[in-house]
XYZ file of C-alpha atoms in Angstrom:
235
model
C 19.479 -13.589 -5.487
C 22.919 -15.159 -5.927
C 23.302 -15.334 -2.144
C 20.006 -17.225 -1.844
C 21.066 -19.695 -4.530
C 24.334 -20.389 -2.698
C 22.486 -21.024 0.576
C 20.003 -23.314 -1.174
C 22.856 -25.253 -2.740
C 24.605 -25.716 0.617
C 21.389 -26.877 2.265
C 20.815 -29.445 -0.492
C 24.372 -30.718 -0.122
C 23.954 -31.122 3.639
C 20.683 -33.000 3.214
C 22.344 -35.283 0.685
C 25.385 -36.068 2.834
C 23.883 -36.299 6.327
C 21.813 -39.516 5.945
C 24.741 -41.435 4.453
C 27.084 -40.358 7.256
C 24.573 -41.285 9.951
C 23.971 -44.687 8.370
C 27.687 -45.540 8.301
C 28.630 -44.976 11.932
C 28.201 -47.716 14.530
C 29.513 -48.454 17.999
C 32.915 -47.037 18.940
C 33.083 -45.059 15.682
C 32.903 -48.289 13.653
C 32.075 -47.535 10.013
C 30.196 -49.861 7.678
C 30.948 -49.363 3.988
C 29.305 -51.512 1.316
C 29.801 -52.095 -2.394
C 26.302 -52.941 -3.612
C 25.934 -54.804 -6.924
C 29.699 -54.667 -7.369
C 29.768 -50.890 -7.676
C 32.487 -48.685 -6.201
C 31.510 -46.564 -3.222
C 33.291 -44.107 -0.956
C 32.466 -43.670 2.736
C 33.568 -41.010 5.180
C 35.246 -42.017 8.442
C 36.177 -40.140 11.636
C 39.674 -41.647 11.373
C 42.458 -41.689 8.784
C 44.004 -45.129 9.302
C 41.197 -47.642 8.622
C 41.436 -51.406 9.107
C 38.797 -54.076 8.513
C 37.231 -55.256 11.748
C 34.783 -57.643 10.059
C 33.973 -58.669 6.481
C 30.183 -58.989 6.117
C 30.089 -59.952 2.436
C 30.722 -63.259 0.712
C 33.040 -61.340 -1.642
C 36.543 -60.881 -0.174
C 37.652 -57.521 1.184
C 41.335 -57.251 0.278
C 43.203 -54.016 0.915
C 44.420 -52.434 -2.313
C 42.196 -54.661 -4.436
C 38.598 -54.383 -3.242
C 38.993 -51.670 -0.619
C 41.440 -48.931 0.224
C 42.193 -45.703 2.009
C 41.271 -42.741 -0.198
C 42.844 -40.292 2.270
C 41.253 -37.379 4.044
C 39.065 -39.597 6.195
C 37.558 -41.549 3.283
C 37.625 -45.238 2.278
C 36.524 -46.913 -0.939
C 35.055 -50.375 -1.563
C 34.352 -52.183 -4.828
C 33.548 -55.580 -6.411
C 31.028 -56.506 -3.716
C 33.204 -55.883 -0.649
C 31.050 -55.025 2.379
C 32.848 -54.583 5.681
C 33.059 -52.813 9.008
C 36.074 -50.589 9.540
C 37.728 -49.232 12.683
C 40.630 -46.939 13.497
C 43.959 -48.748 13.084
C 46.048 -45.864 14.421
C 48.662 -46.978 16.926
C 48.057 -50.684 16.329
C 44.361 -51.318 16.955
C 43.812 -54.454 19.012
C 40.581 -56.438 18.883
C 38.901 -57.497 22.099
C 40.339 -60.872 23.133
C 37.771 -63.619 22.468
C 37.132 -66.611 24.689
C 40.098 -68.467 23.185
C 42.526 -66.677 25.524
C 43.908 -63.231 26.238
C 45.385 -61.614 23.156
C 44.180 -64.367 20.810
C 42.608 -63.372 17.489
C 40.153 -65.972 16.245
C 39.578 -65.846 12.484
C 37.476 -68.398 10.612
C 36.726 -69.099 6.954
C 33.179 -70.472 7.023
C 31.960 -72.446 3.992
C 35.279 -71.755 2.279
C 34.661 -68.007 2.099
C 37.347 -65.398 2.613
C 37.212 -63.402 5.818
C 39.400 -60.641 7.212
C 40.030 -59.971 10.903
C 41.684 -56.877 12.348
C 45.150 -57.263 13.867
C 47.793 -54.723 14.959
C 49.143 -53.061 11.834
C 52.602 -54.296 10.877
C 52.543 -57.218 13.326
C 53.743 -60.674 12.267
C 51.114 -63.246 13.155
C 51.427 -66.954 13.862
C 48.981 -69.761 14.535
C 48.395 -70.467 18.197
C 45.796 -73.183 17.628
C 44.265 -74.599 14.458
C 40.497 -75.154 14.726
C 39.697 -76.581 11.291
C 40.262 -79.946 9.685
C 41.590 -77.981 6.724
C 45.286 -77.308 7.218
C 46.072 -73.608 7.593
C 49.135 -72.785 5.495
C 50.527 -69.252 5.587
C 50.482 -67.657 2.148
C 48.067 -70.255 0.811
C 44.902 -69.936 2.875
C 45.880 -67.334 5.452
C 48.109 -64.290 5.689
C 48.395 -60.669 6.779
C 47.940 -57.524 4.696
C 48.437 -54.233 6.494
C 46.176 -54.287 9.531
C 44.088 -57.264 8.410
C 44.583 -61.008 8.776
C 42.780 -62.993 6.052
C 41.682 -66.629 5.984
C 40.106 -68.571 3.122
C 39.316 -72.076 1.817
C 38.128 -73.370 5.195
C 41.072 -72.300 7.382
C 39.910 -71.618 10.958
C 42.429 -70.837 13.666
C 43.428 -68.749 16.644
C 46.354 -66.430 15.970
C 48.784 -64.483 18.153
C 51.386 -61.858 17.402
C 54.762 -63.551 16.919
C 57.102 -62.488 19.712
C 54.435 -60.461 21.507
C 53.198 -56.948 20.798
C 54.327 -54.059 22.944
C 54.616 -54.317 26.714
C 51.879 -56.032 28.696
C 49.603 -56.285 25.671
C 48.685 -59.888 26.324
C 49.806 -61.074 22.910
C 52.166 -63.986 22.546
C 51.384 -65.279 26.015
C 50.860 -68.825 24.761
C 54.024 -70.894 24.404
C 52.730 -73.798 22.377
C 51.658 -74.339 18.773
C 50.181 -77.168 16.748
C 52.070 -78.237 13.636
C 50.690 -80.907 11.315
C 51.887 -83.010 8.399
C 48.606 -83.689 6.617
C 48.515 -86.438 3.977
C 52.099 -87.167 5.064
C 53.320 -84.014 3.318
C 56.151 -81.791 4.551
C 55.084 -78.734 6.515
C 56.717 -76.095 8.696
C 55.353 -73.744 11.359
C 56.706 -70.487 12.759
C 58.289 -70.715 16.224
C 59.249 -67.824 18.480
C 62.956 -68.239 19.246
C 62.481 -66.294 22.502
C 60.602 -69.288 23.873
C 63.715 -71.458 23.642
C 64.022 -74.776 21.872
C 60.657 -76.478 21.198
C 59.712 -79.849 22.628
C 56.950 -82.234 21.653
C 54.233 -81.786 24.279
C 51.585 -84.015 22.752
C 51.409 -86.314 19.741
C 48.100 -85.799 17.915
C 48.593 -88.291 15.085
C 48.636 -92.050 14.796
C 51.898 -91.669 12.883
C 54.925 -91.398 15.123
C 56.459 -88.009 15.885
C 60.171 -88.615 16.385
C 62.596 -85.720 16.654
C 65.125 -85.708 13.845
C 63.054 -88.191 11.862
C 59.491 -86.873 11.456
C 59.895 -83.499 13.143
C 62.643 -81.050 14.000
C 63.558 -77.449 14.634
C 65.388 -75.153 12.223
C 66.825 -72.491 14.544
C 68.107 -70.321 11.689
C 64.667 -70.085 10.076
C 62.823 -70.092 13.404
C 60.507 -72.871 12.241
C 59.412 -76.343 13.323
C 59.210 -78.885 10.506
C 57.031 -81.989 10.402
C 56.719 -84.785 7.829
C 55.381 -88.321 7.215
C 52.086 -87.727 9.004
C 53.402 -86.357 12.277
C 50.916 -84.001 13.933
C 51.856 -82.632 17.294
C 51.578 -79.871 19.850
C 54.924 -78.269 20.554
C 55.974 -75.984 23.386
C 58.837 -74.908 25.592
């Protein structure tokens, strides 16, 4: 009798778990996990190092705040975060979009926060800004773990600063756009391996003059612009 009860209990548990697991898995072992009505939920994964491949909710998915790794092949989501997750082991690299090989395109539509998967631990930089809204690192874009986040209308194409591994295709572009919007001071990361930057194209009506409205701080590895200068810089 006890043996029959144990078997019945195991069968019920399997029936309870199986539909949820089947509903989560997508292409290439991609897992969708959703916090409905703001409630916390755990989802099983076939991997142990999850990263967000796409946020599908209007609520932000921020690692450590609205989602996290529960260990043992499980992730949790809360506060309305709904996202697709993939294996970040070994530095997962998204498929290069049409913007160029190794370019990660991440866009905040309608001011909403979005996360895009990038190689874990990589330092990212803007290759090309796509939005009228200025993308400022730490203000409306940044990197947390294996996710790059954008918000408040920032839309841009990003590359790994200094490249990523050998022959990975990242960091192949050698030019960036740096803009002084509303004539405010701004600075943009520059890869010192590319050599000293030069102004390739002036994008603003305001003059871009080296040493006056733009320059290069070699110690910080950054280009600075001011007084309305907007330009494309390269080596």
